[in-house]
Amino acid sequence: MAGGGEGEGGSKLTKKYAETYLKEVREMFEDKKYKYDMFLEVMKDFSTQRADIVCVMGRVKELLKGHSNLIQGFNLFLPKGYEISVDEEKASPEEKISEFDEAFDFITLIKERDEHVYTSFLDLVNKHCGGAGRN
């Protein structure tokens, strides 16, 4: 499914479709609320220009890995010429979940201990995801 920011019939995507999509993401991660929260954080970083489109695509691809329907739905919101490919995973889902959980716990610990360090860390991550965060 090609990206392009256009819905069915070439019309612009509606706010209703965006709300429906967010509801699907939230429901998919109902038992892992932190993943939905991270998805919202990625969208916030993009809207505040803390992350560029390439970085957002990489982060969304990782968050939605294993959920090709959600990735294909996200592709509809991307600008023309951009698309997240849906790859088949080679590693077991349990390994991926474990690695993600460990990373998330570590980042949460940083945020709880020192908000400034956490913000600096996010700035560094964004810079390495395609140059986001530059003034």
XYZ file of C-alpha atoms in Angstrom:
135
model
C 0.000 0.000 0.000
C 1.605 3.226 -1.096
C 1.819 6.253 1.111
C 0.707 9.596 -0.144
C -1.500 11.283 2.392
C -4.607 10.621 0.382
C -7.550 8.458 1.311
C -9.840 6.446 -0.906
C -10.767 8.049 -4.185
C -7.943 10.593 -3.925
C -9.707 12.685 -1.281
C -7.843 14.015 1.733
C -7.891 11.875 4.841
C -10.509 12.990 7.280
C -10.214 13.772 10.959
C -12.679 10.919 11.514
C -10.295 8.463 9.822
C -7.411 9.711 11.973
C -9.494 9.234 15.120
C -10.493 5.739 13.981
C -6.859 4.871 13.293
C -5.737 6.086 16.730
C -8.511 4.030 18.296
C -7.238 0.932 16.454
C -3.693 1.552 17.711
C -4.932 2.110 21.275
C -7.015 -1.072 21.185
C -4.134 -3.109 19.750
C -1.923 -2.057 22.659
C -4.623 -2.106 25.327
C -2.528 -4.505 27.427
C 0.688 -2.527 26.735
C -0.395 1.067 27.280
C 3.213 2.268 27.266
C 3.451 1.380 23.552
C 0.423 3.534 22.762
C 1.893 6.321 24.889
C 5.175 6.033 22.976
C 3.269 6.184 19.681
C 1.612 9.417 20.828
C 5.018 10.752 21.918
C 6.401 10.093 18.419
C 3.476 11.998 16.896
C 4.020 14.866 19.356
C 7.749 14.978 18.514
C 6.877 15.251 14.835
C 4.254 17.956 15.326
C 6.694 20.027 17.405
C 9.487 19.385 14.859
C 11.618 17.467 17.361
C 11.682 14.607 14.839
C 11.616 14.619 11.053
C 9.559 12.297 8.846
C 12.367 9.737 8.408
C 12.871 9.452 12.164
C 9.117 9.185 12.737
C 8.865 6.425 10.144
C 11.660 4.449 11.818
C 10.199 4.812 15.274
C 6.668 3.947 14.114
C 7.948 0.930 12.198
C 9.630 -0.363 15.359
C 6.622 0.340 17.598
C 4.152 -1.289 15.198
C 6.392 -4.182 14.184
C 4.317 -7.313 13.735
C 1.137 -5.312 13.086
C 1.219 -4.869 9.314
C -2.378 -3.636 9.237
C -1.430 -0.706 11.504
C 1.694 0.047 9.466
C -0.335 0.059 6.249
C -2.883 2.336 7.903
C -0.111 4.691 9.044
C 1.256 4.816 5.487
C -1.933 6.586 4.414
C -0.923 9.583 6.541
C 2.582 9.878 5.125
C 3.465 12.489 2.490
C 3.556 11.346 -1.118
C 6.715 9.359 -1.832
C 7.110 8.003 1.710
C 6.117 4.533 2.831
C 7.034 2.169 5.647
C 7.773 -1.269 4.245
C 6.255 -4.239 5.996
C 9.058 -6.737 6.615
C 8.667 -10.257 7.878
C 10.302 -10.666 11.281
C 13.034 -13.252 11.740
C 13.453 -12.942 15.539
C 10.831 -14.330 17.875
C 8.220 -11.883 19.173
C 9.211 -12.736 22.752
C 12.809 -11.606 22.097
C 11.658 -8.351 20.553
C 9.213 -7.645 23.389
C 11.869 -8.367 26.003
C 14.399 -6.029 24.364
C 11.807 -3.295 23.942
C 10.616 -3.640 27.549
C 14.179 -3.372 28.870
C 14.866 -0.257 26.803
C 11.570 1.311 27.829
C 12.220 0.603 31.532
C 15.667 2.195 31.255
C 14.321 5.334 29.560
C 11.516 5.593 32.117
C 14.086 5.383 34.910
C 16.087 8.222 33.333
C 12.953 10.360 32.992
C 11.970 9.768 36.637
C 15.439 10.605 37.959
C 16.246 13.709 35.936
C 13.956 15.402 33.411
C 16.849 17.448 31.976
C 18.928 14.330 31.273
C 15.853 12.702 29.709
C 15.252 15.711 27.435
C 18.921 15.802 26.439
C 18.775 12.080 25.684
C 15.708 12.573 23.442
C 17.487 15.383 21.614
C 20.443 13.078 20.916
C 18.178 10.268 19.711
C 16.324 12.653 17.420
C 19.574 13.977 15.954
C 20.547 10.430 15.018
C 17.172 9.772 13.380
C 17.691 11.949 10.350
C 18.827 15.284 11.727
C 15.728 16.209 13.711
C 16.122 18.627 16.561
C 18.301 21.070 14.602
C 17.425 24.728 14.903
